């Protein structure tokens, strides 16, 4: 589709959250799939809430997601003269007026309307003032705002690409504020002028903006400019079907990054929140998402954020990803936990690839390599209580495990077949179940009740480390904790 230009315009009053990330993703996918342009704009005119730190946070989150922009980032704070120029233009054309109603006056009117059970909208008190009277009040320095002078009859309708035809009665739309008393533009003035100047063809944003759209269409009409295509995305809800918020857990994208989620499965998961692909396959690469995405596939119904499903996508990606691709990510995690050894990237690199392939079948996040897999990268690890209670409670193990260690030490080859044969033969000789020794060895070698296959673990650790850990009897002296 030639001429497609879309934008993502976050406010830097907080971190990039899941809903904003999905909006950015859908815009980006649409632009990439249609051969268009993806523009990044920062709406930073709220001086009290915006901060440079949040701008950097948002940019970092977008970069982590892989959502590169073609133009920008543009800052609204650098376009203030443009907004004021157009506000003056609308005032001169009698399409806007100055309003000096005080905050107290407006609050009183709202309260009166609420008490009578009626909805309130600005009643146009200052609209009736003559231009001379309005200018005189403004010249005297009375605090005030600039309001849009809307029509009193007719309708405002638009064809939403997702929700269909939406109609609002003009008389229900108040004369909304264009410029605040401090001279800063409101959202409505800023977003319309930005979209016009940046030649935005499609406005793809959350459904919570549907109520803003009629006001903005009125502004387009007043400026005698074409209206872009609107597509409003369904909301993202928590498991309890209320709007996703912090009470449901993390909502900031960078928090998920720090928890060990990966950008590719995260984007795959986000894409399916309110959009149905053409195929029945859920696991899609970035290229497949670009190829399949369309606004026709976006659902009207709200989407539910399922953390378990996100974790499933992440674990599936880890299982299928080559060890070499995961290696730099795992290196960061190991380094942050003090587990990194430069040998892992030199003489021990081949060993690292084998360990990654072994561990990735059971992990859900990159951080799990440093937690669940700690025993592979250091001898400084603890045996978890569950493993101790379940697999090390038999007194006979205090004798059998050192003897098993001696048997394994005598092996001339230390592969999967040799270690399994030695353990099972030893179990038969001692007339105990092989499972008793396998589970105890798993606890002593990894510290975990659940781990990869024990013989794969032995092969990965090597003969020397396996024998040393099974020979170590210090676990017998550990006092059981209260309640065990």
Short mmCIF file of C-alpha atoms in Angstrom, two decimals:
data_model
loop_
_atom_site.label_atom_id
_atom_site.label_comp_id
_atom_site.label_asym_id
_atom_site.label_seq_id
_atom_site.Cartn_x
_atom_site.Cartn_y
_atom_site.Cartn_z
CA UNK A 1 0.00 0.00 0.00
CA UNK A 2 1.91 3.06 -1.22
CA UNK A 3 2.12 6.10 1.03
CA UNK A 4 1.49 4.25 4.30
CA UNK A 5 2.84 6.28 7.20
CA UNK A 6 2.09 5.26 10.76
CA UNK A 7 3.38 6.45 14.10
CA UNK A 8 3.81 5.43 17.69
CA UNK A 9 3.53 8.38 20.06
CA UNK A 10 4.10 7.46 23.72
CA UNK A 11 4.07 9.90 26.61
CA UNK A 12 7.29 9.73 28.68
CA UNK A 13 5.43 9.88 31.98
CA UNK A 14 6.27 6.26 32.72
CA UNK A 15 7.87 3.13 31.31
CA UNK A 16 6.68 1.53 28.09
CA UNK A 17 3.94 -0.83 29.21
CA UNK A 18 2.50 -3.91 27.55
CA UNK A 19 -0.41 -2.07 25.93
CA UNK A 20 1.84 0.57 24.44
CA UNK A 21 4.27 -2.08 23.22
CA UNK A 22 1.50 -3.92 21.40
CA UNK A 23 0.35 -0.65 19.79
CA UNK A 24 3.91 0.01 18.64
CA UNK A 25 4.23 -3.55 17.36
CA UNK A 26 1.00 -3.42 15.34
CA UNK A 27 2.02 -0.10 13.78
CA UNK A 28 5.47 -1.46 13.00
CA UNK A 29 4.13 -4.70 11.48
CA UNK A 30 1.63 -2.76 9.37
CA UNK A 31 4.33 -0.40 8.09
CA UNK A 32 6.77 -3.20 7.32
CA UNK A 33 4.12 -5.34 5.64
CA UNK A 34 2.83 -2.47 3.49
CA UNK A 35 6.22 -1.06 2.56
CA UNK A 36 5.45 2.07 4.58
CA UNK A 37 7.19 4.22 7.17
CA UNK A 38 7.14 3.87 10.96
CA UNK A 39 7.56 7.19 12.77
CA UNK A 40 8.40 7.60 16.45
CA UNK A 41 7.10 10.65 18.25
CA UNK A 42 7.42 11.52 21.94
CA UNK A 43 4.46 13.44 23.41
CA UNK A 44 6.32 15.23 26.18
CA UNK A 45 4.26 18.40 26.69
CA UNK A 46 3.14 17.34 30.18
CA UNK A 47 5.99 19.11 31.99
CA UNK A 48 5.19 17.75 35.44
CA UNK A 49 5.05 14.07 34.48
CA UNK A 50 7.47 13.77 31.57
CA UNK A 51 11.18 13.10 32.07
CA UNK A 52 14.27 12.46 29.91
CA UNK A 53 14.85 9.24 31.86
CA UNK A 54 11.50 7.88 30.72
CA UNK A 55 12.28 8.83 27.14
CA UNK A 56 15.44 6.71 27.33
CA UNK A 57 13.48 3.91 28.97
CA UNK A 58 10.94 3.88 26.13
CA UNK A 59 13.61 4.01 23.43
CA UNK A 60 15.48 1.17 25.11
CA UNK A 61 12.35 -0.98 25.32
CA UNK A 62 11.53 -0.42 21.63
CA UNK A 63 15.09 -1.27 20.64
CA UNK A 64 14.97 -4.45 22.75
CA UNK A 65 11.76 -5.46 20.98
CA UNK A 66 13.45 -4.84 17.63
CA UNK A 67 10.95 -2.16 16.58
CA UNK A 68 13.25 0.14 14.63
CA UNK A 69 11.80 3.44 13.47
CA UNK A 70 12.30 5.13 10.11
CA UNK A 71 11.87 8.73 11.30
CA UNK A 72 12.27 10.39 14.68
CA UNK A 73 12.14 10.37 17.55
CA UNK A 74 10.39 13.74 17.32
CA UNK A 75 9.66 15.66 20.52
CA UNK A 76 6.46 17.66 20.89
CA UNK A 77 8.29 20.04 23.23
CA UNK A 78 10.31 21.21 20.22
CA UNK A 79 7.16 22.14 18.27
CA UNK A 80 5.46 24.54 20.69
CA UNK A 81 5.58 27.49 18.31
CA UNK A 82 3.75 25.43 15.70
CA UNK A 83 0.90 24.61 18.10
CA UNK A 84 0.52 28.21 19.22
CA UNK A 85 0.58 29.43 15.62
CA UNK A 86 -2.34 27.16 14.68
CA UNK A 87 -4.24 28.04 17.86
CA UNK A 88 -3.97 31.73 16.90
CA UNK A 89 -5.09 30.81 13.39
CA UNK A 90 -8.21 29.12 14.75
CA UNK A 91 -8.91 32.11 17.02
CA UNK A 92 -8.67 34.49 14.09
CA UNK A 93 -11.03 32.33 12.03
CA UNK A 94 -13.59 32.28 14.89
CA UNK A 95 -13.14 28.51 15.16
CA UNK A 96 -11.78 28.81 18.70
CA UNK A 97 -12.20 31.23 21.58
CA UNK A 98 -10.53 32.23 24.80
CA UNK A 99 -12.09 30.94 28.00
CA UNK A 100 -11.30 32.52 31.37
CA UNK A 101 -13.66 30.42 33.52
CA UNK A 102 -11.82 29.68 36.73
CA UNK A 103 -11.10 26.21 38.04
CA UNK A 104 -13.43 26.88 40.95
CA UNK A 105 -16.27 27.91 38.64
CA UNK A 106 -15.89 24.81 36.51
CA UNK A 107 -15.69 22.57 39.58
CA UNK A 108 -18.89 24.05 40.95
CA UNK A 109 -20.72 23.40 37.68
CA UNK A 110 -19.49 19.81 37.58
CA UNK A 111 -20.63 19.27 41.15
CA UNK A 112 -24.07 20.72 40.42
CA UNK A 113 -24.47 18.49 37.38
CA UNK A 114 -23.41 15.46 39.38
CA UNK A 115 -25.86 16.27 42.14
CA UNK A 116 -28.71 16.43 39.63
CA UNK A 117 -27.61 13.14 38.06
CA UNK A 118 -26.80 14.70 34.70
CA UNK A 119 -23.59 14.35 32.67
CA UNK A 120 -21.59 17.57 32.49
CA UNK A 121 -19.78 19.19 29.64
CA UNK A 122 -18.53 22.73 29.31
CA UNK A 123 -21.56 24.93 28.72
CA UNK A 124 -19.87 27.45 26.44
CA UNK A 125 -20.06 30.39 28.87
CA UNK A 126 -17.14 32.21 27.26
CA UNK A 127 -18.14 31.32 23.72
CA UNK A 128 -20.73 34.09 23.78
CA UNK A 129 -18.23 36.83 24.63
CA UNK A 130 -17.42 39.25 21.88
CA UNK A 131 -13.94 39.00 20.43
CA UNK A 132 -13.12 42.44 21.85
CA UNK A 133 -14.33 41.45 25.33
CA UNK A 134 -12.40 38.19 25.18
CA UNK A 135 -9.24 39.97 24.03
CA UNK A 136 -9.61 42.57 26.79
CA UNK A 137 -9.86 39.87 29.49
CA UNK A 138 -6.83 38.14 28.02
CA UNK A 139 -4.88 41.43 27.93
CA UNK A 140 -5.60 41.97 31.62
CA UNK A 141 -3.77 38.73 32.33
CA UNK A 142 -6.77 36.72 33.47
CA UNK A 143 -5.75 33.06 33.46
CA UNK A 144 -7.53 31.17 30.76
CA UNK A 145 -7.41 28.58 28.04
CA UNK A 146 -8.16 28.40 24.34
CA UNK A 147 -11.19 26.25 23.50
CA UNK A 148 -12.28 24.80 20.21
CA UNK A 149 -15.61 26.17 18.96
CA UNK A 150 -17.50 23.08 17.90
CA UNK A 151 -20.75 22.69 15.93
CA UNK A 152 -24.01 22.55 17.85
CA UNK A 153 -25.83 20.17 15.51
CA UNK A 154 -25.13 17.43 13.01
CA UNK A 155 -23.02 14.35 13.57
CA UNK A 156 -19.40 13.29 13.51
CA UNK A 157 -18.94 9.87 11.94
CA UNK A 158 -15.97 7.82 10.85
CA UNK A 159 -15.32 4.33 9.55
CA UNK A 160 -13.03 2.54 11.96
CA UNK A 161 -11.00 -0.25 10.31
CA UNK A 162 -11.68 -2.54 13.26
CA UNK A 163 -14.95 -1.43 14.90
CA UNK A 164 -16.78 -0.30 11.79
CA UNK A 165 -18.89 2.85 11.52
CA UNK A 166 -18.94 5.00 14.67
CA UNK A 167 -21.25 7.99 14.98
CA UNK A 168 -21.29 10.80 17.57
CA UNK A 169 -23.79 13.63 17.80
CA UNK A 170 -22.03 16.97 17.58
CA UNK A 171 -24.15 18.46 20.37
CA UNK A 172 -22.70 15.89 22.77
CA UNK A 173 -19.13 17.04 22.15
CA UNK A 174 -18.02 19.88 24.41
CA UNK A 175 -15.87 22.80 23.38
CA UNK A 176 -12.64 21.10 24.35
CA UNK A 177 -9.43 22.84 25.36
CA UNK A 178 -6.72 23.36 22.73
CA UNK A 179 -4.19 25.37 24.75
CA UNK A 180 -3.86 25.26 28.54
CA UNK A 181 -3.49 28.31 30.73
CA UNK A 182 0.29 27.79 30.83
CA UNK A 183 0.46 28.02 27.04
CA UNK A 184 1.05 24.30 26.50
CA UNK A 185 -1.02 22.46 23.88
CA UNK A 186 -3.45 19.76 24.89
CA UNK A 187 -3.33 16.25 23.52
CA UNK A 188 -5.98 16.98 20.88
CA UNK A 189 -4.21 19.93 19.30
CA UNK A 190 -0.78 18.31 19.49
CA UNK A 191 -1.77 14.95 18.03
CA UNK A 192 -3.74 16.40 15.12
CA UNK A 193 -1.02 18.85 14.08
CA UNK A 194 1.71 16.26 14.48
CA UNK A 195 -0.19 13.72 12.40
CA UNK A 196 -0.86 16.34 9.73
CA UNK A 197 2.70 17.63 9.56
CA UNK A 198 4.13 14.11 9.57
CA UNK A 199 1.64 13.05 6.87
CA UNK A 200 0.31 10.13 8.92
CA UNK A 201 -1.99 8.00 6.75
CA UNK A 202 -3.24 5.52 9.38
CA UNK A 203 -3.77 6.19 13.08
CA UNK A 204 -3.52 2.82 14.83
CA UNK A 205 -4.03 3.14 18.58
CA UNK A 206 -5.89 1.72 21.58
CA UNK A 207 -9.67 1.59 21.78
CA UNK A 208 -9.54 3.91 24.79
CA UNK A 209 -8.96 6.70 22.22
CA UNK A 210 -12.24 6.14 20.38
CA UNK A 211 -13.90 8.85 22.47
CA UNK A 212 -11.14 11.30 21.44
CA UNK A 213 -11.55 10.68 17.73
CA UNK A 214 -14.69 12.84 17.10
CA UNK A 215 -12.98 15.87 18.64
CA UNK A 216 -9.94 15.33 16.49
CA UNK A 217 -12.02 14.90 13.34
CA UNK A 218 -13.63 18.25 14.10
CA UNK A 219 -10.15 19.76 14.27
CA UNK A 220 -9.23 18.25 10.90
CA UNK A 221 -12.39 19.77 9.44
CA UNK A 222 -11.70 23.18 10.99
CA UNK A 223 -8.21 23.12 9.48
CA UNK A 224 -9.70 21.93 6.16
CA UNK A 225 -7.38 18.93 6.07
CA UNK A 226 -8.04 15.28 5.11
CA UNK A 227 -8.78 12.87 7.94
CA UNK A 228 -6.48 9.82 8.28
CA UNK A 229 -7.70 6.24 8.50
CA UNK A 230 -8.48 5.25 12.10
CA UNK A 231 -8.03 1.76 13.53
CA UNK A 232 -8.60 1.29 17.25
CA UNK A 233 -7.14 -1.78 18.91
CA UNK A 234 -9.02 -3.78 21.55
CA UNK A 235 -7.88 -3.34 25.12
CA UNK A 236 -5.64 -5.78 27.00
CA UNK A 237 -7.22 -7.17 30.15
CA UNK A 238 -5.87 -9.06 33.13
CA UNK A 239 -6.97 -12.62 33.95
CA UNK A 240 -9.87 -11.19 35.98
CA UNK A 241 -11.14 -9.39 32.86
CA UNK A 242 -10.38 -5.94 34.25
CA UNK A 243 -7.99 -3.60 32.48
CA UNK A 244 -4.39 -4.77 32.79
CA UNK A 245 -2.62 -2.94 35.60
CA UNK A 246 0.15 -3.34 38.16
CA UNK A 247 -2.12 -5.37 40.41
CA UNK A 248 -1.89 -8.15 37.82
CA UNK A 249 1.91 -8.11 38.01
CA UNK A 250 4.52 -6.43 35.86
CA UNK A 251 3.24 -4.22 33.04
CA UNK A 252 6.51 -2.52 31.99
CA UNK A 253 8.26 -4.11 29.03
CA UNK A 254 11.73 -3.67 30.52
CA UNK A 255 10.64 -5.61 33.60
CA UNK A 256 9.93 -8.65 31.43
CA UNK A 257 13.29 -8.15 29.74
CA UNK A 258 15.01 -8.12 33.13
CA UNK A 259 13.12 -11.25 34.21
CA UNK A 260 14.67 -13.21 31.36
CA UNK A 261 12.05 -13.07 28.62
CA UNK A 262 13.34 -12.73 25.07
CA UNK A 263 12.20 -10.15 22.50
CA UNK A 264 11.23 -12.54 19.70
CA UNK A 265 8.77 -14.70 21.71
CA UNK A 266 7.59 -11.59 23.57
CA UNK A 267 6.63 -9.95 20.25
CA UNK A 268 5.06 -13.20 19.06
CA UNK A 269 2.94 -13.29 22.22
CA UNK A 270 2.00 -9.59 21.97
CA UNK A 271 0.97 -9.96 18.34
CA UNK A 272 -1.62 -12.58 19.28
CA UNK A 273 -3.23 -10.29 21.87
CA UNK A 274 -6.17 -9.18 19.77
CA UNK A 275 -4.98 -10.38 16.35
CA UNK A 276 -5.57 -13.70 14.60
CA UNK A 277 -2.99 -14.85 12.05
CA UNK A 278 -3.98 -16.41 8.75
CA UNK A 279 -2.47 -19.74 9.73
CA UNK A 280 -3.31 -21.89 12.74
CA UNK A 281 0.33 -21.89 13.82
CA UNK A 282 0.93 -19.72 16.89
CA UNK A 283 4.72 -19.68 16.93
CA UNK A 284 5.65 -17.17 14.27
CA UNK A 285 8.95 -15.56 13.38
CA UNK A 286 9.22 -11.82 12.89
CA UNK A 287 9.19 -12.25 9.11
CA UNK A 288 6.07 -14.43 9.34
CA UNK A 289 4.35 -11.83 11.53
CA UNK A 290 5.13 -9.12 8.99
CA UNK A 291 3.88 -11.26 6.12
CA UNK A 292 0.62 -12.26 7.81
CA UNK A 293 -0.35 -9.14 9.75
CA UNK A 294 -3.36 -7.13 8.58
CA UNK A 295 -5.87 -4.84 10.23
CA UNK A 296 -8.61 -7.21 9.03
CA UNK A 297 -7.24 -9.83 11.39
CA UNK A 298 -7.54 -7.60 14.48
CA UNK A 299 -10.44 -8.62 16.70
CA UNK A 300 -13.04 -6.32 18.24
CA UNK A 301 -13.09 -8.21 21.54
CA UNK A 302 -10.60 -7.39 24.27
CA UNK A 303 -7.56 -9.61 24.74
CA UNK A 304 -6.48 -11.30 27.99
CA UNK A 305 -2.85 -11.18 29.09
CA UNK A 306 -1.89 -14.74 30.08
CA UNK A 307 1.51 -14.87 31.78
CA UNK A 308 1.61 -18.66 31.49
CA UNK A 309 1.15 -18.40 27.74
CA UNK A 310 3.96 -15.83 27.54
CA UNK A 311 6.23 -18.19 29.48
CA UNK A 312 5.26 -21.00 27.11
CA UNK A 313 6.25 -18.92 24.10
CA UNK A 314 9.54 -18.06 25.79
CA UNK A 315 10.38 -21.64 26.74
CA UNK A 316 9.45 -22.89 23.26
CA UNK A 317 11.78 -20.33 21.71
CA UNK A 318 14.61 -21.34 24.04
CA UNK A 319 14.14 -25.02 23.22
CA UNK A 320 14.28 -24.40 19.48
CA UNK A 321 16.99 -21.73 19.37
CA UNK A 322 20.56 -22.82 18.49
CA UNK A 323 22.98 -22.72 21.41
CA UNK A 324 25.16 -20.19 19.58
CA UNK A 325 22.24 -17.74 19.40
CA UNK A 326 21.54 -18.12 23.13
CA UNK A 327 25.16 -17.97 24.20
CA UNK A 328 25.57 -14.13 24.37
CA UNK A 329 22.31 -13.80 26.32
CA UNK A 330 23.35 -16.49 28.77
CA UNK A 331 26.76 -14.89 29.14
CA UNK A 332 25.10 -11.70 30.41
CA UNK A 333 23.07 -13.66 32.96
CA UNK A 334 26.06 -15.67 34.21
CA UNK A 335 28.15 -12.55 34.47
CA UNK A 336 25.49 -10.73 36.50
CA UNK A 337 25.38 -13.67 38.92
CA UNK A 338 29.17 -13.89 39.26
CA UNK A 339 29.24 -17.25 37.43
CA UNK A 340 31.02 -16.25 34.25
CA UNK A 341 34.41 -17.73 33.47
CA UNK A 342 36.37 -16.51 30.45
CA UNK A 343 37.15 -20.12 29.61
CA UNK A 344 33.49 -20.53 28.66
CA UNK A 345 34.23 -18.32 25.66
CA UNK A 346 37.55 -19.89 24.71
CA UNK A 347 38.72 -23.42 25.50
CA UNK A 348 35.41 -24.26 27.15
CA UNK A 349 33.14 -22.91 24.40
CA UNK A 350 32.32 -26.34 22.94
CA UNK A 351 31.45 -27.54 26.45
CA UNK A 352 29.22 -24.48 26.92
CA UNK A 353 27.30 -25.31 23.75
CA UNK A 354 26.62 -28.81 25.07
CA UNK A 355 25.46 -27.51 28.44
CA UNK A 356 23.18 -24.93 26.82
CA UNK A 357 21.63 -27.63 24.64
CA UNK A 358 21.13 -29.77 27.74
CA UNK A 359 19.59 -27.06 29.90
CA UNK A 360 17.45 -25.29 27.31
CA UNK A 361 15.00 -28.18 27.22
CA UNK A 362 13.83 -27.39 30.75
CA UNK A 363 14.20 -23.65 31.22
CA UNK A 364 11.50 -21.02 30.67
CA UNK A 365 13.68 -17.90 30.78
CA UNK A 366 17.28 -17.00 30.12
CA UNK A 367 17.74 -16.28 33.83
CA UNK A 368 17.01 -19.96 34.54
CA UNK A 369 20.40 -20.90 33.08
CA UNK A 370 22.02 -19.10 36.02
CA UNK A 371 19.58 -20.38 38.65
CA UNK A 372 18.43 -23.86 37.66
CA UNK A 373 21.74 -24.51 35.91
CA UNK A 374 24.01 -23.00 38.56
CA UNK A 375 25.65 -26.33 39.43
CA UNK A 376 27.08 -26.64 35.92
CA UNK A 377 29.01 -23.38 36.17
CA UNK A 378 30.25 -23.50 39.76
CA UNK A 379 30.78 -25.92 42.63
CA UNK A 380 29.26 -23.36 44.97
CA UNK A 381 25.61 -24.40 45.03
CA UNK A 382 23.13 -25.59 47.64
CA UNK A 383 20.90 -28.63 47.62
CA UNK A 384 17.30 -27.42 47.61
CA UNK A 385 15.10 -28.59 50.47
CA UNK A 386 12.72 -30.44 48.16
CA UNK A 387 15.52 -32.53 46.69
CA UNK A 388 16.98 -33.26 50.13
CA UNK A 389 13.64 -34.35 51.62
CA UNK A 390 12.62 -36.43 48.64
CA UNK A 391 15.83 -38.11 47.49
CA UNK A 392 18.41 -38.04 50.29
CA UNK A 393 16.41 -39.31 53.26
CA UNK A 394 17.46 -42.99 53.02
CA UNK A 395 20.30 -43.74 55.45
CA UNK A 396 21.74 -46.36 53.11
CA UNK A 397 22.78 -43.56 50.76
CA UNK A 398 25.46 -42.42 53.18
CA UNK A 399 27.31 -45.61 52.27
CA UNK A 400 26.18 -46.17 48.70
CA UNK A 401 26.94 -42.76 47.20
CA UNK A 402 30.69 -42.74 48.04
CA UNK A 403 30.88 -46.33 46.76
CA UNK A 404 29.11 -45.33 43.53
CA UNK A 405 31.60 -42.49 43.17
CA UNK A 406 34.47 -44.97 43.42
CA UNK A 407 32.85 -47.18 40.80
CA UNK A 408 32.47 -44.24 38.40
CA UNK A 409 36.04 -43.15 39.06
CA UNK A 410 37.30 -46.51 37.79
CA UNK A 411 35.70 -46.09 34.38
CA UNK A 412 38.12 -45.64 31.49
CA UNK A 413 35.40 -44.07 29.32
CA UNK A 414 32.81 -41.67 30.75
CA UNK A 415 30.00 -41.46 28.22
CA UNK A 416 26.26 -41.99 28.57
CA UNK A 417 26.39 -45.76 28.04
CA UNK A 418 29.32 -46.31 30.39
CA UNK A 419 27.89 -44.27 33.29
CA UNK A 420 24.41 -45.81 33.00
CA UNK A 421 25.80 -49.34 32.83
CA UNK A 422 28.02 -48.72 35.86
CA UNK A 423 25.17 -47.29 37.96
CA UNK A 424 22.67 -50.01 37.09
CA UNK A 425 25.21 -52.77 37.63
CA UNK A 426 26.13 -51.25 40.99
CA UNK A 427 22.44 -51.04 41.99
CA UNK A 428 21.89 -54.68 41.10
CA UNK A 429 24.90 -55.73 43.13
CA UNK A 430 23.64 -53.80 46.17
CA UNK A 431 20.10 -55.05 45.61
CA UNK A 432 18.59 -51.55 45.53
CA UNK A 433 16.49 -49.89 42.89
CA UNK A 434 18.45 -47.93 40.33
CA UNK A 435 15.99 -45.06 40.83
CA UNK A 436 17.21 -44.60 44.40
CA UNK A 437 20.74 -43.95 43.17
CA UNK A 438 19.66 -41.91 40.14
CA UNK A 439 17.54 -39.52 42.19
CA UNK A 440 20.15 -39.17 44.93
CA UNK A 441 22.85 -38.51 42.32
CA UNK A 442 20.64 -35.89 40.69
CA UNK A 443 20.28 -34.05 44.00
CA UNK A 444 24.00 -34.20 44.77
CA UNK A 445 25.17 -33.25 41.28
CA UNK A 446 22.70 -30.43 40.54
CA UNK A 447 21.14 -29.51 43.87
CA UNK A 448 17.72 -29.89 42.23
CA UNK A 449 14.84 -32.33 42.49
CA UNK A 450 14.16 -31.83 38.78
CA UNK A 451 17.01 -31.70 36.29
CA UNK A 452 18.06 -33.11 32.89
CA UNK A 453 18.72 -36.83 32.55
CA UNK A 454 21.25 -37.91 35.15
CA UNK A 455 23.62 -39.56 32.68
CA UNK A 456 23.58 -36.46 30.46
CA UNK A 457 24.37 -34.45 33.61
CA UNK A 458 27.32 -36.71 34.43
CA UNK A 459 28.65 -36.42 30.90
CA UNK A 460 28.36 -32.63 30.99
CA UNK A 461 30.03 -32.30 34.39
CA UNK A 462 32.74 -34.76 33.48
CA UNK A 463 34.23 -37.60 35.45
CA UNK A 464 36.30 -35.56 37.89
CA UNK A 465 33.50 -33.24 39.02
CA UNK A 466 30.93 -36.05 39.14
CA UNK A 467 33.13 -38.24 41.30
CA UNK A 468 34.06 -35.34 43.60
CA UNK A 469 30.44 -34.39 44.27
CA UNK A 470 29.25 -37.94 44.86
CA UNK A 471 32.22 -38.58 47.17
CA UNK A 472 31.56 -35.46 49.24
CA UNK A 473 29.72 -36.53 52.40
CA UNK A 474 29.17 -33.07 53.84
CA UNK A 475 25.48 -33.24 52.89
CA UNK A 476 25.04 -35.93 55.54
CA UNK A 477 25.97 -33.46 58.28
CA UNK A 478 23.48 -30.75 57.28
CA UNK A 479 20.86 -30.25 59.96
CA UNK A 480 17.28 -30.50 58.72
CA UNK A 481 15.39 -27.24 58.85
CA UNK A 482 12.47 -26.58 61.14
CA UNK A 483 9.33 -28.33 59.96
CA UNK A 484 11.17 -30.94 57.91
#
